Each structure stands twice: as structure tokens, then as C-alpha cells.
Coordinates of N, CA, C and O in Angstrom, one line a residue:
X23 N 248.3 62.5 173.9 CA 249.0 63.6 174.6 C 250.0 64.3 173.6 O 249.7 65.4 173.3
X24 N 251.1 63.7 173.1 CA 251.8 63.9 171.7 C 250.9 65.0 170.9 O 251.2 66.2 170.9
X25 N 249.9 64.7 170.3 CA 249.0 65.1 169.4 C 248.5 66.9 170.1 O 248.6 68.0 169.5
X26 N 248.2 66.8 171.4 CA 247.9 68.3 172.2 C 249.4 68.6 172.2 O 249.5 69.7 171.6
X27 N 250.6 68.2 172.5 CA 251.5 69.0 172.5 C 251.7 69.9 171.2 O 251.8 71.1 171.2
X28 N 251.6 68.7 169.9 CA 252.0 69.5 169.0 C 250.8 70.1 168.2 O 251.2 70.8 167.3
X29 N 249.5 70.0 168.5 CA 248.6 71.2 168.4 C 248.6 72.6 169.4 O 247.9 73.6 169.2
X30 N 249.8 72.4 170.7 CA 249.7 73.5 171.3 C 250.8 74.4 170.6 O 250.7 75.6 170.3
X31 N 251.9 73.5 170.3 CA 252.8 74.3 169.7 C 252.8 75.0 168.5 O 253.4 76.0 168.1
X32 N 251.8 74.1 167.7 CA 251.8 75.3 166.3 C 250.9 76.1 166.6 O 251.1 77.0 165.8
X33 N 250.1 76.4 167.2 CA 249.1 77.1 167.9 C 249.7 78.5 168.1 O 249.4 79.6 167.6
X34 N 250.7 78.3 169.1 CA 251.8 78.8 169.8 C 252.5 79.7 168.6 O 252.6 80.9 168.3
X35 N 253.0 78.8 168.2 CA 254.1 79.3 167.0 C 253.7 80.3 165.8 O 254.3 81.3 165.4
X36 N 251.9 79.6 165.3 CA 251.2 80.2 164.9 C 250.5 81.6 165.4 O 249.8 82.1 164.6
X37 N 250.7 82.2 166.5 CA 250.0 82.9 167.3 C 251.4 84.0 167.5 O 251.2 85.2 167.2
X38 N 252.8 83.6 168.0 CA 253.9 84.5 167.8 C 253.9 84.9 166.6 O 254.0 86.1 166.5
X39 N 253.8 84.2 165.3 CA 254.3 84.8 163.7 C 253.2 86.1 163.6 O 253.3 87.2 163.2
X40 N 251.9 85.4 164.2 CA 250.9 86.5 163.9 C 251.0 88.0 164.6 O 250.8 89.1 164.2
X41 N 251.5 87.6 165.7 CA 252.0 89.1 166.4 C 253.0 89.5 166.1 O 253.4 90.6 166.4
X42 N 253.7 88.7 165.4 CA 254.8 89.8 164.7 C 254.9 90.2 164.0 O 255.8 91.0 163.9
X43 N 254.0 89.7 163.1 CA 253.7 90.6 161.6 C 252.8 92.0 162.2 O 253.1 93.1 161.8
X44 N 251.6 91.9 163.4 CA 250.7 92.9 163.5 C 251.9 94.0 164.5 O 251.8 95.3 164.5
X45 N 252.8 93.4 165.0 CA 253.8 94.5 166.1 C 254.1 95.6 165.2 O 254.5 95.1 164.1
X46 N 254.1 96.8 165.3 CA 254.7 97.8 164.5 C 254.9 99.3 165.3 O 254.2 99.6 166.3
X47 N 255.7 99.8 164.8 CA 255.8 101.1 165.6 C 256.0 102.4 164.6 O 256.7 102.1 163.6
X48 N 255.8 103.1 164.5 CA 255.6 104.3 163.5 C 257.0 105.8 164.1 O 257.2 106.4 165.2
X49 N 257.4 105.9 163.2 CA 258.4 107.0 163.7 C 258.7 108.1 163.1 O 259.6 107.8 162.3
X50 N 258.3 109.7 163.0 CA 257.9 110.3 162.5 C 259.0 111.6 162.8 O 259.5 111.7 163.9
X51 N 259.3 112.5 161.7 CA 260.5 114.1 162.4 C 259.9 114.8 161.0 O 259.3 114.3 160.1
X52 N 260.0 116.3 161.2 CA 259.7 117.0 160.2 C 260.1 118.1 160.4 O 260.4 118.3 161.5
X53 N 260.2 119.0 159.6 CA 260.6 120.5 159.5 C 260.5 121.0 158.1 O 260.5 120.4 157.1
X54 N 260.4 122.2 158.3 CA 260.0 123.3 156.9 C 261.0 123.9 157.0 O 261.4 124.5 158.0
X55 N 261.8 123.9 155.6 CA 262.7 124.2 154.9 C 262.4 125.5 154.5 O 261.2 125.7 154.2
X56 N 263.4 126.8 154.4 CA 263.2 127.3 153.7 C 263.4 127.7 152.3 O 263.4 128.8 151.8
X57 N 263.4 126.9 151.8 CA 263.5 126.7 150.0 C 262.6 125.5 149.5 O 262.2 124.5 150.1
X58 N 262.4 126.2 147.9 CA 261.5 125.4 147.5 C 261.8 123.9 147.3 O 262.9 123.5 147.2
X59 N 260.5 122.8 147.2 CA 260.6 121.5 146.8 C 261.9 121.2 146.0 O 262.7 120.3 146.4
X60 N 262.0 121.7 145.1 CA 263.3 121.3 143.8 C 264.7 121.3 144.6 O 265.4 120.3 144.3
X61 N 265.2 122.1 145.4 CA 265.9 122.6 145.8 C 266.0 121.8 146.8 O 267.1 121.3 146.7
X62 N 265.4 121.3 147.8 CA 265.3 120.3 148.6 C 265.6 118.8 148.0 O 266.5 118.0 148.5
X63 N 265.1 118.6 147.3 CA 264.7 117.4 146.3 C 266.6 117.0 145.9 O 267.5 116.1 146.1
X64 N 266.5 118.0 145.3 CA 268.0 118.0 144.5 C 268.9 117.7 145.7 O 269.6 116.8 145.3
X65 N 269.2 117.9 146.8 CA 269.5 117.4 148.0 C 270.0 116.3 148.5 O 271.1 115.9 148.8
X66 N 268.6 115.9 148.5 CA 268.2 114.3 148.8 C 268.9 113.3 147.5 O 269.6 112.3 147.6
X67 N 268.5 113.9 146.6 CA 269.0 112.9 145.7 C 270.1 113.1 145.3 O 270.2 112.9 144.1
X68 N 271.1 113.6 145.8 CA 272.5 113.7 145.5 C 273.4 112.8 146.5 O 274.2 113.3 147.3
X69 N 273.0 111.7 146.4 CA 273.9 110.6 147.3 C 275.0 110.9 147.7 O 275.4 110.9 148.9
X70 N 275.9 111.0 146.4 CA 277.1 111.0 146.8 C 277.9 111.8 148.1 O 279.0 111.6 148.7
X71 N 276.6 112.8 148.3 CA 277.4 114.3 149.3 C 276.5 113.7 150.5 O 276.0 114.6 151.2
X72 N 276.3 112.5 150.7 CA 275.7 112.0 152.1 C 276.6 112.4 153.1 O 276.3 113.0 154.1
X73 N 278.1 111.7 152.7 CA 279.0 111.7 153.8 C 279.5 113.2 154.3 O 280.1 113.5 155.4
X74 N 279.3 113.9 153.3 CA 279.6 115.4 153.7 C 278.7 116.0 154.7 O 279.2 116.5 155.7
X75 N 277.4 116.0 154.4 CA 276.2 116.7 155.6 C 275.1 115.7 156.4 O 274.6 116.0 157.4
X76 N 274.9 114.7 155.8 CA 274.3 113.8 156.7 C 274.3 113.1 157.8 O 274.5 111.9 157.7
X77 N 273.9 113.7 159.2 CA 274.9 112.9 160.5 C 274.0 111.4 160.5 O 274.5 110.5 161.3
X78 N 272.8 111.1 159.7 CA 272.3 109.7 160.1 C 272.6 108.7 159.2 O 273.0 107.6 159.4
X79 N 272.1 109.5 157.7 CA 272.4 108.4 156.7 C 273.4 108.9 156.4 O 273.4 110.1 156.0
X80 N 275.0 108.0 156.5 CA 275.9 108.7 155.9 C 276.4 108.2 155.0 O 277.4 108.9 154.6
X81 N 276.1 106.9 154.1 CA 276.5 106.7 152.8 C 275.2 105.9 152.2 O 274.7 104.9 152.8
X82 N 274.7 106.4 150.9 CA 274.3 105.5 150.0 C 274.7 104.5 149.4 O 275.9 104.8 149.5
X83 N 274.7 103.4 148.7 CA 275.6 103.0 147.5 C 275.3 103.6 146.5 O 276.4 103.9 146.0
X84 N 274.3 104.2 145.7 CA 274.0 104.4 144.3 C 273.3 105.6 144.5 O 273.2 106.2 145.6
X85 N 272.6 106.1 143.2 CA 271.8 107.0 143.2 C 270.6 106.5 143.1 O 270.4 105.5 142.3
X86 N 269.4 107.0 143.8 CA 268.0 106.6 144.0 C 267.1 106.6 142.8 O 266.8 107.7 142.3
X87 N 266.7 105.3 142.3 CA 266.0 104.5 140.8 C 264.6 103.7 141.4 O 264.4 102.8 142.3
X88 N 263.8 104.3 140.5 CA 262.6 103.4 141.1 C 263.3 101.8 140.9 O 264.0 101.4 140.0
X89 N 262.5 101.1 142.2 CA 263.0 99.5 142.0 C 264.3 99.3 142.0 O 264.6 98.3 141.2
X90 N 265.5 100.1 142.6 CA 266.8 99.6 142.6 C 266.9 99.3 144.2 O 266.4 99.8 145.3
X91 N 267.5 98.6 143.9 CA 268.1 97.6 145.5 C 269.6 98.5 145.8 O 270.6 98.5 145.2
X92 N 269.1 99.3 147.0 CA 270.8 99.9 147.2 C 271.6 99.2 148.8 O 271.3 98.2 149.5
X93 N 272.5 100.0 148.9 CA 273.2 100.0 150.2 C 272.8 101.2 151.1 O 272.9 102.3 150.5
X94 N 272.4 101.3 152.0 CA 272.3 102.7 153.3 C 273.1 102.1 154.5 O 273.1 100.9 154.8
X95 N 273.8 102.9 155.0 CA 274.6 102.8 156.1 C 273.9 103.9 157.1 O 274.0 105.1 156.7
X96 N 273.4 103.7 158.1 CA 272.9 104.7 159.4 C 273.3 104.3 160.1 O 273.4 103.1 160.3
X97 N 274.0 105.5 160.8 CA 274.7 106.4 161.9 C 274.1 106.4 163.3 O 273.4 107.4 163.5
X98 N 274.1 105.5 164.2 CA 272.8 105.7 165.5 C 274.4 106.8 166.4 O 275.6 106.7 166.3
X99 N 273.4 107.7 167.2 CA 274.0 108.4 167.8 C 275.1 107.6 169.2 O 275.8 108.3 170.0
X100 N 275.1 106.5 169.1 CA 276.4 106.3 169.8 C 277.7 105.5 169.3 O 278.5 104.7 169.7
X101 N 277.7 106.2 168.4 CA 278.7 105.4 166.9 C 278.5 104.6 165.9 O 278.8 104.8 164.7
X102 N 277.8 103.3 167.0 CA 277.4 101.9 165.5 C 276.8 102.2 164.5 O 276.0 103.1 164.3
X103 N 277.3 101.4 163.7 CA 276.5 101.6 162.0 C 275.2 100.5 161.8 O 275.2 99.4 162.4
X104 N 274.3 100.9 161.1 CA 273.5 99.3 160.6 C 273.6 99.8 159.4 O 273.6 101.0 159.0
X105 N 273.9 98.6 158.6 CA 273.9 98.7 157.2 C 272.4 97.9 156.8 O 272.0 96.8 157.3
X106 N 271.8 98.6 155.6 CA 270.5 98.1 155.1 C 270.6 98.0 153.5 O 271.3 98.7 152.8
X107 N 269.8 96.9 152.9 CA 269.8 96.8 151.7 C 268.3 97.3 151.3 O 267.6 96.4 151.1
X108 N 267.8 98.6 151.3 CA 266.6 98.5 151.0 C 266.1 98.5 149.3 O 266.9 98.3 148.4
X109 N 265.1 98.7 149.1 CA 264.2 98.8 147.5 C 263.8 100.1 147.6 O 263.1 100.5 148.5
X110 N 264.0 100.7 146.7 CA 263.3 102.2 146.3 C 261.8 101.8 145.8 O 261.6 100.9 145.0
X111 N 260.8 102.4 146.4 CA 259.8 101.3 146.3 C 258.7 102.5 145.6 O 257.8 102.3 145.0
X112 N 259.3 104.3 146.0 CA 258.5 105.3 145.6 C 258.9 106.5 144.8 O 259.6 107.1 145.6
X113 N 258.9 107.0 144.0 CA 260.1 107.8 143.4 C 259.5 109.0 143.0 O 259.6 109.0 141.7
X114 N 258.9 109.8 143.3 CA 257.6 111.2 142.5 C 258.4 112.2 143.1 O 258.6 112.5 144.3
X115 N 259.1 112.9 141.5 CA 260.0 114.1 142.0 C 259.7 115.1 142.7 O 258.8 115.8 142.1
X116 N 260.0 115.7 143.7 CA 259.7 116.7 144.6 C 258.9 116.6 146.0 O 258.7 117.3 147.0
X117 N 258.4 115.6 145.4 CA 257.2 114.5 146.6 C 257.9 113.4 147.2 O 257.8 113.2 148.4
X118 N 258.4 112.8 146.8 CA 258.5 111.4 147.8 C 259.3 110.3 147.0 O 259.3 109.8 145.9
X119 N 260.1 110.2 148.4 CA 261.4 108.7 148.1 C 260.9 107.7 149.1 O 261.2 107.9 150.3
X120 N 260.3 106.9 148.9 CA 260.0 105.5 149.3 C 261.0 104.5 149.6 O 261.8 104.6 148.7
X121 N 261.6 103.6 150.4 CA 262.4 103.0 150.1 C 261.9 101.2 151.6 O 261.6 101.3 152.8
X122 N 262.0 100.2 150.9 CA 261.6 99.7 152.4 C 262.4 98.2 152.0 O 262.9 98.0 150.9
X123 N 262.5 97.4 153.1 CA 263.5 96.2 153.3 C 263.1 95.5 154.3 O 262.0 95.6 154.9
X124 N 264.0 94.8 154.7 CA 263.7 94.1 156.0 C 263.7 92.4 155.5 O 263.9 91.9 154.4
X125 N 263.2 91.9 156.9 CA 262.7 90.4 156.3 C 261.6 90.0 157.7 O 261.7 89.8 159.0
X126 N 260.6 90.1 156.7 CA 259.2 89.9 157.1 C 259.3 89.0 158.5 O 260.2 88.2 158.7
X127 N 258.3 89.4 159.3 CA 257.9 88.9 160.7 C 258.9 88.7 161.6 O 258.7 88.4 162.7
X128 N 260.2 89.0 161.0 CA 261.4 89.8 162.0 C 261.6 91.3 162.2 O 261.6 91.9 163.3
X129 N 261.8 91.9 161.0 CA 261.7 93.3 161.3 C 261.8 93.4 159.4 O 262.4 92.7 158.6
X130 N 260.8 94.7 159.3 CA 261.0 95.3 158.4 C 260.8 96.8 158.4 O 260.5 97.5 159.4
X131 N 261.1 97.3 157.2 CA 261.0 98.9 157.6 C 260.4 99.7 156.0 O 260.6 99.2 154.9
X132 N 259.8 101.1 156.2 CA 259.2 101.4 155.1 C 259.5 102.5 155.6 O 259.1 103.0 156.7
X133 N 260.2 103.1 154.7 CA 260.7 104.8 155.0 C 260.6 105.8 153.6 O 260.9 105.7 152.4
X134 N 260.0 106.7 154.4 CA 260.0 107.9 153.3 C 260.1 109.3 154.3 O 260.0 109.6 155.4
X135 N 260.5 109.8 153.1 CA 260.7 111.2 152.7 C 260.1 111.8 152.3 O 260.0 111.6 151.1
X136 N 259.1 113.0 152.7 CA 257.7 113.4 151.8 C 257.7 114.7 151.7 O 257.6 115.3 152.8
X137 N 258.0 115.5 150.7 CA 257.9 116.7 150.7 C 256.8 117.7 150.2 O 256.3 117.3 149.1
X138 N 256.4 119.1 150.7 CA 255.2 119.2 150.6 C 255.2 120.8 150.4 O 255.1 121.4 151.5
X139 N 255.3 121.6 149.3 CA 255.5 123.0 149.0 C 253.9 123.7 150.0 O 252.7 123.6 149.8
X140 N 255.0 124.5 151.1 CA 254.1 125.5 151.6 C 254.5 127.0 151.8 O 255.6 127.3 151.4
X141 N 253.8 127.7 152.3 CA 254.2 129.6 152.3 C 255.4 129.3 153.1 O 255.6 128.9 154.3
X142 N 256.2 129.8 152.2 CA 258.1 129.9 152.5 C 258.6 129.2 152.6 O 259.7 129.3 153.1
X143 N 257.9 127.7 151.7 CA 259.4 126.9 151.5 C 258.7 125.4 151.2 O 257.9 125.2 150.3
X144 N 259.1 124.6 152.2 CA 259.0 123.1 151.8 C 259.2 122.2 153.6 O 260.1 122.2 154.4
X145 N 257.8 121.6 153.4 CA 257.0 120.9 154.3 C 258.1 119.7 154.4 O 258.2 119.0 153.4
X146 N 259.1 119.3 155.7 CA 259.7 118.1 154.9 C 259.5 117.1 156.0 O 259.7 117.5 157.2
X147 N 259.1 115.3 155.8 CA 258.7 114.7 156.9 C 259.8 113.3 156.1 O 260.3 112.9 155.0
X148 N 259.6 112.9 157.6 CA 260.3 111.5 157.2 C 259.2 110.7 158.2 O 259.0 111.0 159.4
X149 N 258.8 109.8 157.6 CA 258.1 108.5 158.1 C 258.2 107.4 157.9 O 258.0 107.0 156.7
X150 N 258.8 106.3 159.1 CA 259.4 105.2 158.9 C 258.3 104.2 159.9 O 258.0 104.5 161.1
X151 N 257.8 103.1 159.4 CA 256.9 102.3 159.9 C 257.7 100.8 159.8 O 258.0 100.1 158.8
X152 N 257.9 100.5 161.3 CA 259.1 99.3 161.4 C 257.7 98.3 161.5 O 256.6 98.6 162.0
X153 N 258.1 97.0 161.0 CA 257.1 96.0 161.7 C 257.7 95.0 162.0 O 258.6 94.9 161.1
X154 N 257.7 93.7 163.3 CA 258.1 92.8 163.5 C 258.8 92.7 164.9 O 259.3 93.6 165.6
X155 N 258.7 90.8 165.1 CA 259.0 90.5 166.7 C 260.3 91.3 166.7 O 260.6 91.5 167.9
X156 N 261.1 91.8 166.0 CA 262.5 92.4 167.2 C 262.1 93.8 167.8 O 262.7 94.6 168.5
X157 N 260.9 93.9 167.2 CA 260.7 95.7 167.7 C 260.3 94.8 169.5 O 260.5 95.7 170.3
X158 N 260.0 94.0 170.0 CA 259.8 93.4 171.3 C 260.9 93.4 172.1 O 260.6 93.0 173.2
X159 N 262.4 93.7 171.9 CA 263.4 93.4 171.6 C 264.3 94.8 171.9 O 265.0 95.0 172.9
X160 N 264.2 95.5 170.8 CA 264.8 96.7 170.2 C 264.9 97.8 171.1 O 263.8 98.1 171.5
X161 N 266.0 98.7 171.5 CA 265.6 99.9 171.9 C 265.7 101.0 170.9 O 266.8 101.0 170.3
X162 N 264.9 101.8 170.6 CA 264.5 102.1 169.3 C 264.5 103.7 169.9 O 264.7 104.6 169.1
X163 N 264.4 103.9 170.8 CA 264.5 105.2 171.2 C 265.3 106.4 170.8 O 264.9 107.5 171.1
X164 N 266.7 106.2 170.0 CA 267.7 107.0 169.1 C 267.1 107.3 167.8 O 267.4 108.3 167.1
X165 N 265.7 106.1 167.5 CA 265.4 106.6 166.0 C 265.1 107.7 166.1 O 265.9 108.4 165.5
X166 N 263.8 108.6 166.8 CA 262.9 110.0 166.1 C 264.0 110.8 166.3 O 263.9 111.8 165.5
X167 N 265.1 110.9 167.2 CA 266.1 112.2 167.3 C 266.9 111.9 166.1 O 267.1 112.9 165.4
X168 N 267.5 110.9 165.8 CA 268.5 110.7 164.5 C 267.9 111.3 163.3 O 268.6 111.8 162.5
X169 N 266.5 111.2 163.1 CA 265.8 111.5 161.7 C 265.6 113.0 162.0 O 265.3 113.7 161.1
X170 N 265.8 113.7 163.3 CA 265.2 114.8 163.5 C 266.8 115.8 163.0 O 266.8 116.8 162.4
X171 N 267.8 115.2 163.6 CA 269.0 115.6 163.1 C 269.5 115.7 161.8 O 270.3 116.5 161.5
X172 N 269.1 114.7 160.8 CA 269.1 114.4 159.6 C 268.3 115.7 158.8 O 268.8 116.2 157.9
X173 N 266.8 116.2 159.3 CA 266.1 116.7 158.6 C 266.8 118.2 158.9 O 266.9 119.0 158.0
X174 N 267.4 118.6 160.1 CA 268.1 119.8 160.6 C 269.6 119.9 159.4 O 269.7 120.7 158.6
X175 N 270.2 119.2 159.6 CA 271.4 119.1 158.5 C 271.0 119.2 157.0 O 271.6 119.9 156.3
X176 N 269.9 118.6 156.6 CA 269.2 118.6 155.3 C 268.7 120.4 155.2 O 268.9 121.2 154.3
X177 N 268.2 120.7 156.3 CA 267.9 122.5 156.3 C 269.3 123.2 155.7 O 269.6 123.9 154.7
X178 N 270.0 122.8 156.9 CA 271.6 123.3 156.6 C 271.9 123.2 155.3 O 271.9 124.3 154.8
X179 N 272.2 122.2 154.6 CA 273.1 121.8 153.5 C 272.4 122.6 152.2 O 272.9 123.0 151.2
X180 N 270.5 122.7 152.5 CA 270.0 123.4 151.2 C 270.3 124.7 151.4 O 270.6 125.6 150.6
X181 N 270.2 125.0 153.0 CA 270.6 126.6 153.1 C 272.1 127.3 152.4 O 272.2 128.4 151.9
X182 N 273.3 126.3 152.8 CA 274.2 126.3 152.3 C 274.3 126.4 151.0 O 274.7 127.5 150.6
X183 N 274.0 125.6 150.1 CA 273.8 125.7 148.7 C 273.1 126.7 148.2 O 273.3 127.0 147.0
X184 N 272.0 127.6 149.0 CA 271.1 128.8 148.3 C 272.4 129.9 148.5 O 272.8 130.4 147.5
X185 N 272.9 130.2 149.6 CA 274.2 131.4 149.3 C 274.9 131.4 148.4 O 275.8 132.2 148.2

């Protein structure tokens, strides 16, 4: 009896870990910029002026280095902060900031920024793919509007800089 208990429980246990690695949710915002890639680009990677136009990410620690481990602090629209340590994990100028963290089969996250020169400007998406048991858990419903506000302010601040 002993012996089925504890074949039921790693079974069990073994069976939760597996759905929590396969749980995942994808969360997607975008908009076309009117200015080109570089100009956008140059934006993004100016950390320091997060706290000035960014209503989601509002502070970096450092400047974005392939393979550097930073600080992100996000802004959920009813005040709270989550602070993240993620890895710059993608770095192709004018194309794409990669950056992902987490701790496996609890939650992790893989977020980018992809930018994509089209007629009148710059294609701009953010795609964040969370995985793990707290998304079972999570109300997650503040993400796609926070990234959508973020990509609207990102409009702003390049627009602002082209006058």
C-alpha cells in the first residue's frame, strides 16, 4: 500500500511539473511608428529616459548588452511594481531586444521587441511568452493593455524627438 501511495504521488508530482512547464500564454501589442527603425531603436535603447516616457517599463538598471543580467521594474496599471532580473538573450540592431528570466516550471518569461521597416515608418511588436504553474494562478489580464500603452508612449517619445 505504502509503495502505490508513493508511486501515486510522484506520478502526481511528476504529472503537475509536466503541465507546468507545457502551461504557457503568449501576449502580443504592436503599432507602426512613424519613423524609421534607427530612430526607434535609438529609443529603446536609451534606458536611462525610461522613467521619463515609459508608463510600463519604468526603470532599467543598465544599458542593454548581449548576455547582461539587468534590473526591469514594470508598472501594472493599478500601481504595484514587479521587479525582474532578466538576460538580454537577443540583441540585432534595429530588429530585436530579446530579454527572458524567470525560474523554470514556476513562471518564466521571454520578451521581445521586434522591429520591422515598412512604407512610413517602423512595424513595432512586443511579444512576451510567459510559461509555468503560476500562469494557473495569475490574473494576467493588465499585460496586453500595459505593452499596448508602452508601444503608444514609445510612438510619442520618437515623435517627440523627430521635432
Amino acid at each position: 500500500m505504502a509503495k502505490n501511495i508513493l508511486k501515486f504521488a510522484l506520478v502526481f508530482i511528476g504529472g503537475l511539473l509536466a503541465a507546468s512547464f507545457l502551461t504557457s500564454k503568449t501576449f502580443e501589442a504592436e503599432i507602426t511608428i512613424a519613423a524609421p527603425p534607427e530612430k526607434v531603436w535609438a529609443v529603446l535603447m536609451d534606458t536611462k529616459s525610461y522613467p521619463e516616457w515609459n508608463p510600463t517599463f519604468v526603470a532599467v538598471s543598465s544599458p542593454y548588452a548581449l548576455g547582461a543580467k539587468i534590473s526591469s521594474r514594470v508598472k501594472k496599471p493599478d500601481g504595484a511594481f514587479i521587479d525582474m532580473r532578466p538576460t538580454v538573450k537577443t540583441l540585432r540592431a534595429n530588429r530585436e531586444l530579446g530579454q527572458a528570466g524567470g525560474v523554470p516550471g514556476i513562471l518564466t518569461y521571454h520578451h521581445k521587441w521586434l522591429l520591422e521597416p515598412v512604407a512610413g515608418g517602423t512595424y513595432v511588436r512586443q511579444i512576451d511568452v510567459d510559461r509555468g504553474a503560476f500562469l494557473w494562478f495569475w490574473d494576467s489580464s493588465w499585460v496586453e493593455p500595459a505593452y499596448r500603452r508602452a508601444n503608444e508612449a514609445l510612438a510619442a517619445r520618437v515623435s517627440a524627438l523627430e521635432e
